Amino acid sequence: MIESFLFYAFAGVAILSALLLVHIRNTARALFLLFVVLFAMAGLYLFALADFIAITQILIYVGGVLILLIFAFMLSNKELLADLQSTSGRFISLPNWQALVLVIAFLSLMVYSYLSWSQQMPQWIAQSEAKGKMILPTDNNIKVLGFKFMTQYVLPFEIISVFLMMTLIGAAHLSRKESNK
Amino acid sequence: MADLIIHILVPLAIFSFIAGFTLFAVYAERKIAGFVQDRLGPMETGKYGLIQTLADILKLLQKEFITPSAADRILFAIAPVVIFAAVFIGFSVVPWAPDFIPANTNTGLFFIMAVVSIDAIGILMAGWGSNNKYSLLGSIRAISQMVSYELPVGLSLIAAVMITQTLNLNDIAYLQGIASPEQIYFMGFWDVTDVGGIFAWHIFQAPHLLIVYAIFFIASLAECNRAPFDIPEAESELIGGFHTEYGGIKFAFLFLAEYAMMFLVAILGVVIFLGGWNSPLPNIGSLRLADWTTGLGWGIAWTLLKSLAIVGVQMWIRWTLPRFRADQLLTLCWKVLIPLAFVCMAISGLWRILVIL
């Protein structure tokens, strides 16, 4: 009872603040609304028993990316921002058409998956339910994740870490003062 | 229904503890400042000035709500709540005694790290919402400091977690005393599983963890914007930093958040490095001091005592050391603490493979 109430509260907050976020004209408030959206999404991940993903979302997106966004906003030129905001208000403009195509594609995808899944459970879900291979709220998911990362998924894991290392070195190189030139 | 009542009562208890702690800590801070600077501190209100902070709170509560006319009203109003809530949520996963913990989750430590980073968003909200140059500069300084010092905090915690092999704060505390499910070695050679006491604490389980704790302590001082890292609120340059425009009960919330943060980092360091609720007294032969001083009441008492001692050290440092310059602050972080933390992390890995296993 309380769980479903919390779920709908988080979902409602996420959807409403996301709608408000794209509608609002004040960029600073929009950035802080993004924080609300990300936080509510993290709450929804908890309902899927993905506690690690939920916390990582807060740590990386709220604690890192969002702060960088706000920093960039605060340090950027006011006229440049005003230029960005003065887009065409007409309904049939180019950005609107692209958005419309994306929205229709995404909606039809969701409707299709709802129609095909609501009639019968996919085979693999029914199979693992019968075998009892399910994640329970009391399981130690972190331990399983750690083992999986270092054994089954060690190659993708290492490739991602090499990529992150490359971006770090690139960022350090770009921000360095060019002394002998 | 009983669950729901407990879920409401526990946060209320923690909140009232934080409020009481803040009252006590502000008084202690002023007395320590007085002692360090060779004066008496508050003496007039009550015996030895004991109810001075109560009087201060009463004064703050009856002040007028002032919102600057050019401020962003919504952001200005909710910033103190966000800052306080970020710190307050962190208390939900900290153990006070054996299995006496608000939320016993497997991701406790990771959760605290994530939640505390929300604090930064609140500070940016306050700085931007005030629409004041000093507030904005103060908040930008605060964020650049907090974001840089999150790295040494995180790395030092990783170095400790590589030894403990768990992120559950309750289990981490269990691993440092006589109730430990695994063998404990003092400095890697002396089996102290039955001895317990101070020898079983994490800082003594491996020699490099002492350095790790020093890194954690220094970086956590900077995380809560305390002197000698209080550049964000340097009075001589920035008036009051990001809380220049705040007054009345909103300022009281910011104040509460600052002291709650001090206690949170102190208790986190205690749980991870200094034995948590385990007694510092070891078993000596038939003198079973550690067995006698472990339990629910003792656990709460030890946690409180150790954390308050750490808070006392934070205050002592605040009134002893001068403020760092901004460039010195970042040099200390990036050129000293982070490389040292990386080295300690590597040692932790080797220690786990070569010594413990």
Coordinates of C-alpha atoms in Angstrom, one line a residue:
Chain A
M1 CA 0.0 0.0 0.0
I2 CA 2.6 2.5 1.1
E3 CA 5.0 1.2 -1.5
S4 CA 2.6 1.8 -4.4
F5 CA 1.8 5.2 -3.0
L6 CA 5.5 6.1 -2.9
F7 CA 6.0 4.7 -6.4
Y8 CA 3.2 6.9 -7.8
A9 CA 4.5 9.9 -5.9
F10 CA 8.0 9.4 -7.3
A11 CA 6.7 8.8 -10.8
G12 CA 4.4 11.8 -10.6
V13 CA 7.2 14.1 -9.3
A14 CA 9.5 12.9 -12.1
I15 CA 6.9 13.4 -14.9
L16 CA 5.6 16.8 -13.7
S17 CA 9.0 18.3 -13.0
A18 CA 10.3 17.0 -16.4
L19 CA 7.3 18.7 -18.1
L20 CA 7.9 21.9 -16.1
L21 CA 11.6 21.7 -16.9
V22 CA 11.2 21.8 -20.7
H23 CA 8.5 24.5 -20.4
I24 CA 10.1 27.0 -18.0
R25 CA 11.9 30.0 -19.4
N26 CA 14.2 30.6 -16.4
T27 CA 17.4 28.6 -17.2
A28 CA 18.6 28.5 -13.6
R29 CA 15.4 27.2 -12.2
A30 CA 15.3 24.6 -15.0
L31 CA 18.7 23.3 -14.0
F32 CA 17.5 22.9 -10.4
L33 CA 14.4 21.2 -11.6
L34 CA 16.7 18.7 -13.4
F35 CA 17.9 17.9 -9.9
V36 CA 14.4 17.0 -8.9
V37 CA 13.9 14.9 -12.0
L38 CA 17.1 12.9 -11.4
F39 CA 16.3 12.4 -7.7
A40 CA 12.8 11.1 -8.5
M41 CA 14.3 8.8 -11.1
A42 CA 16.7 7.4 -8.6
G43 CA 13.7 6.7 -6.3
L44 CA 12.1 4.8 -9.1
Y45 CA 15.2 2.7 -9.6
L46 CA 14.9 1.6 -6.0
F47 CA 11.6 0.1 -6.8
A48 CA 13.3 -2.1 -9.4
L49 CA 15.7 -3.3 -6.7
A50 CA 18.5 -1.5 -8.4
D51 CA 19.9 0.3 -5.4
F52 CA 23.4 0.5 -6.8
I53 CA 22.1 2.2 -10.0
A54 CA 20.0 4.6 -7.9
I55 CA 22.9 5.7 -5.7
T56 CA 25.2 5.9 -8.7
Q57 CA 22.7 8.2 -10.4
I58 CA 22.7 10.5 -7.5
L59 CA 26.5 10.4 -7.0
I60 CA 27.4 11.0 -10.7
Y61 CA 24.5 12.9 -12.2
V62 CA 23.5 15.1 -9.2
G63 CA 26.9 15.3 -7.5
G64 CA 29.0 15.7 -10.7
V65 CA 27.3 16.4 -14.0
L66 CA 24.6 18.7 -12.7
I67 CA 27.0 20.8 -10.7
L68 CA 29.2 21.2 -13.7
L69 CA 26.1 22.2 -15.8
I70 CA 25.2 24.9 -13.2
F71 CA 28.8 26.0 -13.1
A72 CA 28.9 26.4 -16.8
F73 CA 25.6 28.3 -16.7
M74 CA 26.8 30.7 -14.0
L75 CA 30.1 31.4 -15.7
S76 CA 28.7 31.9 -19.2
N77 CA 27.9 35.0 -21.0
K78 CA 24.4 36.5 -20.5
E79 CA 23.9 37.6 -24.1
L80 CA 24.9 34.2 -25.4
L81 CA 22.2 32.6 -23.2
A82 CA 19.6 35.1 -24.4
D83 CA 20.6 34.2 -28.0
L84 CA 20.0 30.5 -27.3
Q85 CA 16.6 31.2 -25.7
S86 CA 15.1 33.3 -28.5
T87 CA 14.0 30.4 -30.7
S88 CA 11.1 30.5 -33.0
G89 CA 7.7 30.3 -31.2
R90 CA 5.8 28.9 -34.2
F91 CA 4.5 25.4 -34.1
I92 CA 5.7 24.3 -37.5
S93 CA 9.4 25.2 -37.1
L94 CA 12.3 22.8 -37.8
P95 CA 13.2 21.9 -34.1
N96 CA 9.5 21.1 -33.5
W97 CA 9.3 18.7 -36.4
Q98 CA 12.3 16.7 -35.2
A99 CA 10.9 16.5 -31.8
L100 CA 7.5 15.4 -33.1
V101 CA 9.1 12.5 -35.0
L102 CA 11.0 11.4 -32.0
V103 CA 7.9 11.6 -29.7
I104 CA 5.8 9.6 -32.1
A105 CA 8.4 6.9 -32.6
F106 CA 8.9 6.6 -28.8
L107 CA 5.2 6.5 -28.1
S108 CA 4.5 3.9 -30.7
L109 CA 7.4 1.8 -29.3
M110 CA 5.8 2.0 -25.9
V111 CA 2.3 1.2 -27.1
Y112 CA 3.7 -1.8 -29.1
S113 CA 5.5 -3.2 -26.1
Y114 CA 2.6 -2.7 -23.8
L115 CA 0.2 -4.5 -26.2
S116 CA 2.5 -7.4 -26.9
W117 CA 3.5 -7.9 -23.2
S118 CA 0.2 -7.3 -21.4
Q119 CA -1.3 -10.4 -23.1
Q120 CA 1.3 -12.9 -22.0
M121 CA 4.5 -12.9 -19.9
P122 CA 7.7 -13.3 -22.0
Q123 CA 9.0 -16.9 -21.9
W124 CA 12.2 -16.1 -20.0
I125 CA 10.4 -14.3 -17.2
A126 CA 8.0 -17.2 -16.7
Q127 CA 10.9 -19.7 -16.8
S128 CA 13.1 -18.0 -14.2
E129 CA 10.0 -17.4 -12.0
A130 CA 9.4 -21.1 -12.0
K131 CA 13.0 -21.9 -11.2
G132 CA 13.1 -19.3 -8.4
K133 CA 15.9 -17.3 -10.0
M134 CA 14.8 -13.9 -8.8
I135 CA 16.4 -11.0 -7.0
L136 CA 15.0 -10.4 -3.6
P137 CA 15.1 -7.0 -1.7
T138 CA 17.3 -8.6 1.0
D139 CA 19.9 -9.9 -1.5
N140 CA 23.4 -8.4 -1.4
N141 CA 23.4 -7.1 -5.0
I142 CA 26.7 -5.2 -4.6
K143 CA 28.6 -8.4 -4.0
V144 CA 27.1 -10.0 -7.1
L145 CA 27.8 -6.9 -9.1
G146 CA 31.5 -6.9 -8.0
F147 CA 31.9 -10.6 -8.9
K148 CA 30.3 -10.2 -12.3
F149 CA 32.4 -7.1 -13.1
M150 CA 35.6 -8.9 -12.4
T151 CA 34.7 -12.2 -14.0
Q152 CA 32.0 -12.4 -16.7
Y153 CA 32.1 -8.7 -17.8
V154 CA 35.7 -8.0 -17.2
L155 CA 36.4 -7.0 -20.8
P156 CA 33.7 -4.4 -21.2
F157 CA 34.5 -3.1 -17.7
E158 CA 38.2 -2.6 -18.6
I159 CA 37.3 -1.0 -22.0
I160 CA 35.1 1.5 -20.2
S161 CA 37.8 2.3 -17.7
V162 CA 40.3 2.9 -20.5
F163 CA 37.8 5.2 -22.2
L164 CA 37.4 7.1 -19.0
M165 CA 41.1 7.4 -18.6
M166 CA 41.4 8.7 -22.1
T167 CA 38.8 11.4 -21.4
L168 CA 40.6 12.4 -18.2
I169 CA 43.9 12.7 -20.0
G170 CA 42.2 14.7 -22.8
A171 CA 40.6 17.1 -20.3
A172 CA 43.9 17.6 -18.6
H173 CA 45.6 18.3 -21.9
L174 CA 42.9 20.8 -23.1
S175 CA 42.9 22.7 -19.8
R176 CA 46.7 23.0 -19.6
K177 CA 48.3 26.4 -20.1
E178 CA 50.4 26.4 -23.3
S179 CA 53.7 27.7 -22.0
N180 CA 56.3 27.3 -24.9
K181 CA 54.5 28.6 -27.9
Chain B
M1 CA 1.0 0.3 11.1
A2 CA 3.6 -0.2 13.8
D3 CA 6.3 0.0 11.1
L4 CA 5.0 3.3 9.9
I5 CA 5.1 4.7 13.5
I6 CA 8.7 3.6 13.8
H7 CA 9.6 5.1 10.4
I8 CA 8.3 8.4 11.7
L9 CA 9.7 8.2 15.3
V10 CA 13.3 7.3 14.3
P11 CA 13.8 10.5 12.1
L12 CA 12.2 12.6 14.8
A13 CA 14.6 11.1 17.4
I14 CA 17.6 11.8 15.1
F15 CA 16.4 15.3 14.4
S16 CA 16.0 16.1 18.1
F17 CA 19.5 14.6 18.7
I18 CA 21.0 16.9 16.0
A19 CA 19.2 19.9 17.5
G20 CA 20.4 19.1 21.0
F21 CA 23.9 18.4 19.7
T22 CA 24.0 21.7 17.8
L23 CA 23.0 23.6 21.0
F24 CA 25.7 21.8 23.0
A25 CA 28.3 22.1 20.2
V26 CA 27.9 25.8 19.7
Y27 CA 28.4 26.4 23.4
A28 CA 31.4 24.0 23.4
E29 CA 32.8 25.8 20.4
R30 CA 32.7 29.2 22.0
K31 CA 34.1 27.9 25.2
I32 CA 37.0 26.2 23.3
A33 CA 37.6 29.4 21.3
G34 CA 37.7 31.3 24.6
F35 CA 40.1 28.8 26.1
V36 CA 42.4 28.9 23.1
Q37 CA 42.4 32.7 22.9
D38 CA 42.9 33.0 26.7
R39 CA 39.5 34.5 27.5
L40 CA 36.4 33.2 29.3
G41 CA 33.8 32.9 26.4
P42 CA 30.1 33.3 27.2
M43 CA 29.7 33.8 31.0
E44 CA 26.6 36.0 31.5
T45 CA 23.6 33.9 30.5
G46 CA 23.0 31.2 33.2
K47 CA 25.7 29.5 35.2
Y48 CA 29.0 29.7 33.2
G49 CA 26.9 30.9 30.2
L50 CA 25.3 27.5 29.9
I51 CA 22.0 28.7 28.3
Q52 CA 23.7 31.2 26.0
T53 CA 22.9 29.2 22.9
L54 CA 19.3 28.7 23.9
A55 CA 19.0 32.5 24.1
D56 CA 20.7 32.8 20.7
I57 CA 18.2 30.3 19.2
L58 CA 15.2 32.2 20.7
K59 CA 16.6 35.4 19.2
L60 CA 17.0 33.7 15.8
L61 CA 13.4 32.3 15.9
Q62 CA 11.7 35.5 16.5
K63 CA 13.5 37.4 13.8
E64 CA 11.6 38.8 10.7
F65 CA 11.7 36.8 7.5
I66 CA 13.6 38.9 5.1
T67 CA 13.9 38.0 1.4
P68 CA 15.9 40.4 -0.8
S69 CA 13.6 41.9 -3.4
A70 CA 15.8 40.9 -6.3
A71 CA 16.3 37.3 -5.1
D72 CA 14.9 34.2 -6.7
R73 CA 12.2 33.6 -4.1
I74 CA 11.7 29.9 -4.6
L75 CA 15.3 28.9 -4.7
F76 CA 16.1 31.2 -1.8
A77 CA 13.5 29.7 0.3
I78 CA 14.2 26.0 -0.3
A79 CA 18.0 26.1 -0.3
P80 CA 18.4 25.8 3.5
V81 CA 15.9 22.9 3.5
V82 CA 17.9 21.1 0.7
I83 CA 21.2 21.6 2.5
F84 CA 19.8 20.4 5.8
A85 CA 17.9 17.4 4.3
A86 CA 21.1 16.3 2.5
V87 CA 23.0 16.0 5.7
F88 CA 20.0 14.6 7.7
I89 CA 19.4 11.7 5.2
G90 CA 23.1 10.7 5.8
F91 CA 22.3 9.8 9.4
S92 CA 19.9 7.1 8.3
V93 CA 22.5 4.5 7.6
V94 CA 25.0 5.2 10.5
P95 CA 25.1 2.5 13.2
W96 CA 25.0 3.5 16.9
A97 CA 25.3 0.1 18.6
P98 CA 25.4 -3.6 17.5
D99 CA 22.5 -3.9 15.0
F100 CA 21.1 -0.6 16.4
I101 CA 20.9 1.3 13.1
P102 CA 18.1 3.2 11.4
A103 CA 18.5 1.4 8.0
N104 CA 20.7 -1.6 7.7
T105 CA 21.5 -1.5 4.0
N106 CA 24.2 -3.2 2.0
T107 CA 25.1 0.1 0.3
G108 CA 25.3 2.3 3.4
L109 CA 28.7 3.9 2.8
F110 CA 28.1 4.5 -0.9
F111 CA 24.7 6.0 0.1
I112 CA 26.3 8.5 2.4
M113 CA 28.8 9.6 -0.2
A114 CA 26.0 10.2 -2.7
V115 CA 23.7 12.0 -0.3
V116 CA 26.3 14.3 1.0
S117 CA 27.1 15.5 -2.6
I118 CA 23.5 16.8 -2.7
D119 CA 24.7 19.4 -0.2
A120 CA 26.6 21.1 -3.0
I121 CA 23.4 21.6 -5.0
G122 CA 21.8 23.3 -2.0
I123 CA 24.8 25.6 -1.6
L124 CA 24.6 26.6 -5.3
M125 CA 20.9 27.2 -4.9
A126 CA 21.5 29.5 -1.9
G127 CA 24.3 31.4 -3.7
W128 CA 22.4 31.8 -6.9
G129 CA 19.0 32.5 -5.3
S130 CA 20.4 35.3 -3.1
N131 CA 21.2 37.4 -6.2
N132 CA 24.2 38.8 -4.4
K133 CA 27.8 38.8 -5.7
Y134 CA 29.3 37.8 -2.4
S135 CA 26.9 34.9 -2.0
L136 CA 27.6 33.7 -5.6
L137 CA 31.4 33.9 -5.2
G138 CA 31.1 32.2 -1.8
S139 CA 29.0 29.4 -3.2
I140 CA 31.4 28.9 -6.2
R141 CA 34.3 28.7 -3.9
A142 CA 32.5 26.3 -1.6
I143 CA 31.6 24.0 -4.5
S144 CA 35.1 24.0 -6.1
Q145 CA 36.4 23.1 -2.7
M146 CA 33.8 20.4 -1.9
V147 CA 34.0 18.8 -5.4
S148 CA 37.9 18.6 -5.2
Y149 CA 37.9 17.3 -1.6
E150 CA 35.3 14.7 -2.4
L151 CA 38.1 12.8 -4.3
P152 CA 40.4 12.3 -1.3
V153 CA 37.4 11.4 0.9
G154 CA 36.2 8.8 -1.6
L155 CA 39.6 7.4 -2.3
S156 CA 40.4 7.0 1.4
L157 CA 37.1 5.3 2.0
I158 CA 37.8 3.0 -0.9
A159 CA 41.2 2.1 0.6
A160 CA 39.4 1.2 3.9
V161 CA 36.6 -0.7 2.1
M162 CA 39.2 -2.8 0.2
I163 CA 40.2 -4.1 3.6
T164 CA 36.7 -4.6 5.0
Q165 CA 35.2 -6.0 1.8
T166 CA 31.7 -4.6 2.6
L167 CA 29.9 -1.3 2.2
N168 CA 27.4 -2.1 5.0
L169 CA 28.4 0.2 7.9
N170 CA 26.9 -2.2 10.5
D171 CA 29.2 -5.0 9.2
I172 CA 32.2 -2.7 9.0
A173 CA 31.7 -1.9 12.7
Y174 CA 31.3 -5.6 13.5
L175 CA 34.7 -6.3 11.8
Q176 CA 36.6 -4.2 14.4
G177 CA 35.8 -6.0 17.7
I178 CA 35.3 -9.2 19.7
A179 CA 32.1 -9.9 17.8
S180 CA 33.9 -10.1 14.5
P181 CA 32.9 -12.9 12.1
E182 CA 36.4 -13.0 10.7
Q183 CA 39.9 -13.2 12.2
I184 CA 41.4 -9.8 13.1
Y185 CA 45.2 -9.2 13.0
F186 CA 46.8 -6.2 14.7
M187 CA 49.2 -4.8 12.0
G188 CA 48.8 -8.0 10.2
F189 CA 50.7 -10.3 12.5
W190 CA 49.1 -10.6 16.0
D191 CA 45.7 -12.4 16.2
V192 CA 43.5 -10.1 18.3
T193 CA 40.1 -11.6 17.5
D194 CA 39.6 -12.5 21.2
V195 CA 41.5 -9.5 22.6
G196 CA 39.5 -6.9 20.9
G197 CA 39.6 -3.3 22.2
I198 CA 41.7 -0.6 20.6
F199 CA 44.0 -3.2 18.9
A200 CA 41.1 -4.4 16.7
W201 CA 40.3 -1.0 15.2
H202 CA 40.8 -0.6 11.5
I203 CA 43.5 2.0 11.9
F204 CA 45.6 -0.6 13.7
Q205 CA 44.7 -3.5 11.4
A206 CA 47.1 -2.3 8.7
P207 CA 49.8 0.4 9.2
H208 CA 48.8 2.5 6.1
L209 CA 45.2 2.9 7.4
L210 CA 46.5 5.4 10.0
I211 CA 47.6 7.6 7.0
V212 CA 44.3 6.9 5.3
Y213 CA 42.4 8.1 8.4
A214 CA 44.5 11.3 8.5
I215 CA 43.7 11.9 4.8
F216 CA 40.0 11.3 5.5
F217 CA 40.0 13.6 8.5
I218 CA 41.7 16.5 6.7
A219 CA 39.5 16.1 3.6
S220 CA 36.4 15.8 5.7
L221 CA 37.2 19.1 7.4
A222 CA 37.3 20.7 4.0
E223 CA 34.0 18.9 3.0
C224 CA 32.2 20.6 5.9
N225 CA 33.8 24.0 5.1
R226 CA 35.5 24.2 8.5
A227 CA 38.6 26.1 9.4
P228 CA 41.4 26.0 8.2
F229 CA 39.5 25.4 5.0
D230 CA 36.7 27.9 5.6
I231 CA 37.5 30.0 2.5
P232 CA 33.8 29.9 1.3
E233 CA 32.8 32.0 4.3
A234 CA 36.0 34.0 4.8
E235 CA 34.5 37.1 6.6
S236 CA 37.3 39.5 5.6
E237 CA 36.8 38.9 1.9
L238 CA 33.3 37.6 1.4
I239 CA 31.1 38.9 4.3
G240 CA 29.5 35.6 5.1
G241 CA 29.8 33.5 1.9
F242 CA 26.7 31.8 0.6
H243 CA 24.6 32.6 3.6
T244 CA 25.2 36.4 3.6
E245 CA 21.5 37.1 2.9
Y246 CA 20.0 34.6 5.3
G247 CA 18.5 35.4 8.6
G248 CA 16.1 34.1 11.2
I249 CA 15.0 30.5 11.0
K250 CA 16.5 30.0 7.5
F251 CA 19.9 30.8 8.9
A252 CA 19.2 28.5 11.9
F253 CA 18.7 25.7 9.4
L254 CA 22.0 26.4 7.7
F255 CA 23.7 26.5 11.0
L256 CA 22.0 23.2 12.0
A257 CA 23.2 21.7 8.7
E258 CA 26.8 22.8 9.3
Y259 CA 27.0 21.2 12.8
A260 CA 25.1 18.1 11.7
M261 CA 27.7 17.7 8.9
M262 CA 30.5 18.0 11.4
F263 CA 29.0 15.2 13.5
L264 CA 28.2 13.1 10.4
V265 CA 31.8 13.1 9.2
A266 CA 33.0 12.5 12.7
I267 CA 30.7 9.5 13.3
L268 CA 31.5 8.1 9.8
G269 CA 35.3 8.2 10.6
V270 CA 34.6 6.6 13.9
V271 CA 32.5 3.8 12.4
I272 CA 35.0 3.0 9.6
F273 CA 38.3 3.6 11.2
L274 CA 38.0 3.9 15.0
G275 CA 36.0 0.8 15.9
G276 CA 32.5 2.2 15.8
W277 CA 30.6 1.0 18.8
N278 CA 33.4 -1.3 19.9
S279 CA 35.0 -0.7 23.3
P280 CA 38.6 0.6 23.3
L281 CA 39.3 -1.6 26.3
P282 CA 41.0 -4.9 25.4
N283 CA 40.6 -8.3 27.1
I284 CA 43.7 -8.9 29.3
G285 CA 43.8 -12.5 30.4
S286 CA 40.9 -13.1 32.7
L287 CA 40.2 -9.4 32.9
R288 CA 37.5 -9.5 30.2
L289 CA 37.2 -5.7 29.8
A290 CA 36.1 -5.8 26.2
D291 CA 33.4 -8.5 26.9
W292 CA 32.1 -6.4 29.8
T293 CA 31.9 -3.1 27.9
T294 CA 30.1 -4.3 24.8
G295 CA 26.3 -4.1 24.3
L296 CA 23.5 -1.8 23.4
G297 CA 24.0 0.9 26.0
W298 CA 27.8 0.7 26.0
G299 CA 27.7 0.8 22.1
I300 CA 25.8 4.0 22.1
A301 CA 28.0 5.5 24.8
W302 CA 31.2 4.6 22.9
T303 CA 30.0 5.9 19.6
L304 CA 28.9 9.2 21.2
L305 CA 32.1 9.6 23.2
K306 CA 34.4 8.9 20.2
S307 CA 32.4 11.1 17.8
L308 CA 32.3 13.9 20.3
A309 CA 36.0 13.6 20.8
I310 CA 36.6 13.9 17.1
V311 CA 34.2 16.9 17.0
G312 CA 36.3 18.4 19.8
V313 CA 39.5 17.9 17.7
Q314 CA 37.8 19.7 14.8
M315 CA 37.0 22.7 17.0
W316 CA 40.5 22.7 18.5
I317 CA 42.0 22.8 14.9
R318 CA 39.6 25.5 13.9
W319 CA 40.8 27.9 16.6
T320 CA 44.5 26.9 16.3
L321 CA 45.3 27.0 12.6
P322 CA 45.0 30.0 10.3
R323 CA 43.0 29.9 7.1
F324 CA 44.6 28.5 4.0
R325 CA 44.8 30.6 0.8
A326 CA 42.7 29.3 -2.1
D327 CA 45.6 28.1 -4.2
Q328 CA 47.3 26.4 -1.1
L329 CA 44.0 24.6 -0.5
L330 CA 43.8 23.2 -4.0
T331 CA 47.5 22.4 -4.0
L332 CA 47.1 20.4 -0.8
C333 CA 44.2 18.5 -2.3
W334 CA 45.5 17.7 -5.8
K335 CA 49.2 17.4 -5.2
V336 CA 49.4 15.9 -1.7
L337 CA 46.2 14.2 -0.5
I338 CA 45.1 12.6 -3.8
P339 CA 48.4 10.9 -4.8
L340 CA 48.8 9.8 -1.2
A341 CA 45.3 8.3 -1.2
F342 CA 46.1 6.5 -4.5
V343 CA 49.2 5.0 -3.0
C344 CA 47.3 3.9 0.1
M345 CA 44.7 2.3 -2.2
A346 CA 47.4 0.3 -4.0
I347 CA 48.8 -0.8 -0.6
S348 CA 45.3 -1.8 0.5
G349 CA 45.0 -4.1 -2.5
L350 CA 48.4 -5.7 -1.9
W351 CA 47.7 -6.0 1.8
R352 CA 44.4 -7.8 1.1
I353 CA 46.1 -10.2 -1.3
L354 CA 49.5 -10.8 0.5
V355 CA 48.8 -10.4 4.2
I356 CA 45.1 -11.2 5.0
L357 CA 44.5 -14.0 2.5

